[in-house]
Amino acid sequence: MTEVEYFMSFVKLEICDEIAVVTIDREKALNALNKKVLKDLDDVFKSIDVDQVRVVVLTGAGKKAFVAGADIAEMREMSFLESKEFSKFGNGIFRGIELFPVPVIAAINGFALGGGNELAMSCDIRICSENALFGQPETSLGIIPGFGGTQRLVKVMGSLSRAKELIYTGKTIGAQEALRLGLVSAVYKQEELLDRALEMAGLIAANAPIAVKNSKYAVNYGGEMAVEDGLDIEAIEFAQCFETADHLEGMNAFLEKRSEKNFTNK
Ligand code: CO8
């Protein structure tokens, strides 16, 4: 990496009202994740005010790639300890995105390979463009998925067999196959993708923010526990909503038959 690159940020943040768009912008390397890109991504997420922003859309710069993986050139010379550190570094950031208080929508605009697919899987919802390609090609490089792929792929797709097939073969799959496997929830034309992501973000942002945050918490944390414990988490998050002004606003709007609601995030 040149000195100039070291000082520039590879991740852009745009905020429009209650929606943040985070763009990984290292187009000449197909947005591959080196340490600097990961650090920038972490910094950008940490800078987002989750009292103001209600949804994040995460995408890649250009029309070719969401993220083409971790930076192979940077990884090549890593030792056991360095690669372990790198894996933990990326995993910490991706886990931060997974647990980010407000929903994160991945708008996958092209290659989502290796660490790119793993990043997408850390997001709450994945939608992609028709040209998107997915895969965990790590075994073809002599390594394994190291940013959560061995754990999240099976959870996202709900099939151990399919997750193992993708990891062991290292093969890539197209957008329609990713849709069929449940890796993404929708496929759009490239030029429509961001608008569709913003549209979805708008639907989420229109709902009671605390209810959305509590739903995410219950799904994420509850989903990692035994069912009884998960249901306890749900009961607590559910009950907390009854202490908000927004639950009265939402229910009053229904009872008064008015469609416009004034949620105040309180
Ligand atoms: N790392 C570094 N550089 C990359 C990467 C990458 N992952 N992907 C693309 N680039 C660079 C290319 O080297 C090229 O640079 P240059 O112009 O300087 O030669 C530029 O991006 C454009 O790429 P191509 O010319 O190759 O573009 P093509 O359209 O011909 O091909 C592909 C696009 C198919 C995406 C191809 O670039 C490719 O196969 N890339 C690698 C994909 C890959 O294997 N990804 C997985 C990487 S491993 C990983 O992600 C592990 C995650 C866990 C890490 C755990 C840490 C321990």
PDB file of N, CA, C and O in Angstrom, residues 178-208:
ATOM      1  N   ALA A 178     -27.974 -17.972  -5.415  1.00  0.00           N
ATOM      2  CA  ALA A 178     -27.880 -17.431  -4.048  1.00  0.00           C
ATOM      3  C   ALA A 178     -29.277 -17.170  -3.493  1.00  0.00           C
ATOM      4  O   ALA A 178     -29.544 -17.405  -2.310  1.00  0.00           O
ATOM      5  N   LEU A 179     -30.177 -16.738  -4.363  1.00  0.00           N
ATOM      6  CA  LEU A 179     -31.564 -16.505  -3.947  1.00  0.00           C
ATOM      7  C   LEU A 179     -32.220 -17.838  -3.574  1.00  0.00           C
ATOM      8  O   LEU A 179     -32.868 -17.965  -2.538  1.00  0.00           O
ATOM      9  N   ARG A 180     -31.992 -18.824  -4.411  1.00  0.00           N
ATOM     10  CA  ARG A 180     -32.588 -20.148  -4.164  1.00  0.00           C
ATOM     11  C   ARG A 180     -32.074 -20.744  -2.854  1.00  0.00           C
ATOM     12  O   ARG A 180     -32.814 -21.404  -2.130  1.00  0.00           O
ATOM     13  N   LEU A 181     -30.820 -20.488  -2.545  1.00  0.00           N
ATOM     14  CA  LEU A 181     -30.216 -21.051  -1.332  1.00  0.00           C
ATOM     15  C   LEU A 181     -30.497 -20.208  -0.082  1.00  0.00           C
ATOM     16  O   LEU A 181     -30.082 -20.564   1.015  1.00  0.00           O
ATOM     17  N   GLY A 182     -31.152 -19.079  -0.262  1.00  0.00           N
ATOM     18  CA  GLY A 182     -31.479 -18.240   0.899  1.00  0.00           C
ATOM     19  C   GLY A 182     -30.339 -17.349   1.357  1.00  0.00           C
ATOM     20  O   GLY A 182     -30.398 -16.750   2.426  1.00  0.00           O
ATOM     21  N   LEU A 183     -29.314 -17.258   0.519  1.00  0.00           N
ATOM     22  CA  LEU A 183     -28.184 -16.395   0.873  1.00  0.00           C
ATOM     23  C   LEU A 183     -28.575 -14.918   0.715  1.00  0.00           C
ATOM     24  O   LEU A 183     -28.071 -14.056   1.424  1.00  0.00           O
ATOM     25  N   VAL A 184     -29.457 -14.648  -0.250  1.00  0.00           N
ATOM     26  CA  VAL A 184     -29.984 -13.284  -0.418  1.00  0.00           C
ATOM     27  C   VAL A 184     -31.510 -13.356  -0.441  1.00  0.00           C
ATOM     28  O   VAL A 184     -32.083 -14.406  -0.739  1.00  0.00           O
ATOM     29  N   SER A 185     -32.148 -12.228  -0.146  1.00  0.00           N
ATOM     30  CA  SER A 185     -33.610 -12.243  -0.175  1.00  0.00           C
ATOM     31  C   SER A 185     -34.199 -11.717  -1.472  1.00  0.00           C
ATOM     32  O   SER A 185     -35.382 -11.911  -1.711  1.00  0.00           O
ATOM     33  N   ALA A 186     -33.414 -11.038  -2.277  1.00  0.00           N
ATOM     34  CA  ALA A 186     -33.959 -10.553  -3.555  1.00  0.00           C
ATOM     35  C   ALA A 186     -32.819 -10.217  -4.504  1.00  0.00           C
ATOM     36  O   ALA A 186     -31.693  -9.933  -4.072  1.00  0.00           O
ATOM     37  N   VAL A 187     -33.138 -10.285  -5.797  1.00  0.00           N
ATOM     38  CA  VAL A 187     -32.163  -9.948  -6.852  1.00  0.00           C
ATOM     39  C   VAL A 187     -32.758  -8.830  -7.698  1.00  0.00           C
ATOM     40  O   VAL A 187     -33.922  -8.922  -8.106  1.00  0.00           O
ATOM     41  N   TYR A 188     -31.964  -7.786  -7.951  1.00  0.00           N
ATOM     42  CA  TYR A 188     -32.450  -6.657  -8.746  1.00  0.00           C
ATOM     43  C   TYR A 188     -31.454  -6.330  -9.850  1.00  0.00           C
ATOM     44  O   TYR A 188     -30.286  -6.725  -9.788  1.00  0.00           O
ATOM     45  N   LYS A 189     -31.928  -5.552 -10.821  1.00  0.00           N
ATOM     46  CA  LYS A 189     -30.999  -5.040 -11.833  1.00  0.00           C
ATOM     47  C   LYS A 189     -29.984  -4.152 -11.114  1.00  0.00           C
ATOM     48  O   LYS A 189     -30.333  -3.451 -10.157  1.00  0.00           O
ATOM     49  N   GLN A 190     -28.753  -4.190 -11.618  1.00  0.00           N
ATOM     50  CA  GLN A 190     -27.662  -3.417 -10.990  1.00  0.00           C
ATOM     51  C   GLN A 190     -28.070  -1.963 -10.726  1.00  0.00           C
ATOM     52  O   GLN A 190     -27.877  -1.435  -9.636  1.00  0.00           O
ATOM     53  N   GLU A 191     -28.686  -1.338 -11.771  1.00  0.00           N
ATOM     54  CA  GLU A 191     -29.001   0.089 -11.637  1.00  0.00           C
ATOM     55  C   GLU A 191     -30.133   0.368 -10.642  1.00  0.00           C
ATOM     56  O   GLU A 191     -30.319   1.505 -10.213  1.00  0.00           O
ATOM     57  N   GLU A 192     -30.865  -0.688 -10.271  1.00  0.00           N
ATOM     58  CA  GLU A 192     -31.978  -0.497  -9.320  1.00  0.00           C
ATOM     59  C   GLU A 192     -31.592  -0.824  -7.883  1.00  0.00           C
ATOM     60  O   GLU A 192     -32.313  -0.501  -6.952  1.00  0.00           O
ATOM     61  N   LEU A 193     -30.455  -1.511  -7.740  1.00  0.00           N
ATOM     62  CA  LEU A 193     -30.140  -2.125  -6.434  1.00  0.00           C
ATOM     63  C   LEU A 193     -30.156  -1.134  -5.270  1.00  0.00           C
ATOM     64  O   LEU A 193     -30.806  -1.376  -4.244  1.00  0.00           O
ATOM     65  N   LEU A 194     -29.452  -0.027  -5.433  1.00  0.00           N
ATOM     66  CA  LEU A 194     -29.348   0.913  -4.315  1.00  0.00           C
ATOM     67  C   LEU A 194     -30.713   1.524  -3.983  1.00  0.00           C
ATOM     68  O   LEU A 194     -31.071   1.666  -2.805  1.00  0.00           O
ATOM     69  N   ASP A 195     -31.484   1.821  -5.031  1.00  0.00           N
ATOM     70  CA  ASP A 195     -32.832   2.374  -4.782  1.00  0.00           C
ATOM     71  C   ASP A 195     -33.693   1.371  -4.020  1.00  0.00           C
ATOM     72  O   ASP A 195     -34.444   1.737  -3.125  1.00  0.00           O
ATOM     73  N   ARG A 196     -33.585   0.097  -4.407  1.00  0.00           N
ATOM     74  CA  ARG A 196     -34.386  -0.931  -3.712  1.00  0.00           C
ATOM     75  C   ARG A 196     -33.925  -1.068  -2.258  1.00  0.00           C
ATOM     76  O   ARG A 196     -34.738  -1.245  -1.358  1.00  0.00           O
ATOM     77  N   ALA A 197     -32.609  -0.967  -2.055  1.00  0.00           N
ATOM     78  CA  ALA A 197     -32.083  -1.049  -0.683  1.00  0.00           C
ATOM     79  C   ALA A 197     -32.583   0.138   0.140  1.00  0.00           C
ATOM     80  O   ALA A 197     -32.992  -0.011   1.293  1.00  0.00           O
ATOM     81  N   LEU A 198     -32.585   1.325  -0.487  1.00  0.00           N
ATOM     82  CA  LEU A 198     -33.043   2.525   0.223  1.00  0.00           C
ATOM     83  C   LEU A 198     -34.546   2.455   0.497  1.00  0.00           C
ATOM     84  O   LEU A 198     -35.030   2.915   1.536  1.00  0.00           O
ATOM     85  N   GLU A 199     -35.251   1.850  -0.466  1.00  0.00           N
ATOM     86  CA  GLU A 199     -36.701   1.674  -0.272  1.00  0.00           C
ATOM     87  C   GLU A 199     -36.963   0.774   0.947  1.00  0.00           C
ATOM     88  O   GLU A 199     -37.793   1.086   1.797  1.00  0.00           O
ATOM     89  N   MET A 200     -36.227  -0.330   1.015  1.00  0.00           N
ATOM     90  CA  MET A 200     -36.378  -1.236   2.154  1.00  0.00           C
ATOM     91  C   MET A 200     -35.973  -0.518   3.450  1.00  0.00           C
ATOM     92  O   MET A 200     -36.647  -0.624   4.480  1.00  0.00           O
ATOM     93  N   ALA A 201     -34.879   0.238   3.364  1.00  0.00           N
ATOM     94  CA  ALA A 201     -34.423   0.987   4.542  1.00  0.00           C
ATOM     95  C   ALA A 201     -35.497   1.977   4.985  1.00  0.00           C
ATOM     96  O   ALA A 201     -35.745   2.159   6.178  1.00  0.00           O
ATOM     97  N   GLY A 202     -36.180   2.578   4.007  1.00  0.00           N
ATOM     98  CA  GLY A 202     -37.245   3.536   4.314  1.00  0.00           C
ATOM     99  C   GLY A 202     -38.397   2.869   5.057  1.00  0.00           C
ATOM    100  O   GLY A 202     -38.960   3.435   5.998  1.00  0.00           O
ATOM    101  N   LEU A 203     -38.742   1.656   4.635  1.00  0.00           N
ATOM    102  CA  LEU A 203     -39.822   0.924   5.320  1.00  0.00           C
ATOM    103  C   LEU A 203     -39.443   0.658   6.772  1.00  0.00           C
ATOM    104  O   LEU A 203     -40.261   0.795   7.682  1.00  0.00           O
ATOM    105  N   ILE A 204     -38.183   0.278   6.972  1.00  0.00           N
ATOM    106  CA  ILE A 204     -37.715  -0.013   8.345  1.00  0.00           C
ATOM    107  C   ILE A 204     -37.681   1.279   9.158  1.00  0.00           C
ATOM    108  O   ILE A 204     -38.137   1.322  10.301  1.00  0.00           O
ATOM    109  N   ALA A 205     -37.156   2.333   8.532  1.00  0.00           N
ATOM    110  CA  ALA A 205     -37.001   3.616   9.250  1.00  0.00           C
ATOM    111  C   ALA A 205     -38.343   4.227   9.635  1.00  0.00           C
ATOM    112  O   ALA A 205     -38.414   5.029  10.556  1.00  0.00           O
ATOM    113  N   ALA A 206     -39.401   3.827   8.917  1.00  0.00           N
ATOM    114  CA  ALA A 206     -40.727   4.386   9.224  1.00  0.00           C
ATOM    115  C   ALA A 206     -41.331   3.742  10.469  1.00  0.00           C
ATOM    116  O   ALA A 206     -42.308   4.241  11.017  1.00  0.00           O
ATOM    117  N   ASN A 207     -40.779   2.627  10.918  1.00  0.00           N
ATOM    118  CA  ASN A 207     -41.322   1.952  12.097  1.00  0.00           C
ATOM    119  C   ASN A 207     -40.704   2.493  13.382  1.00  0.00           C
ATOM    120  O   ASN A 207     -39.730   3.247  13.348  1.00  0.00           O
ATOM    121  N   ALA A 208     -41.284   2.079  14.494  1.00  0.00           N
ATOM    122  CA  ALA A 208     -40.811   2.572  15.789  1.00  0.00           C
ATOM    123  C   ALA A 208     -39.367   2.115  16.002  1.00  0.00           C
ATOM    124  O   ALA A 208     -39.098   0.907  16.043  1.00  0.00           O
TER     125      ALA A 208
END
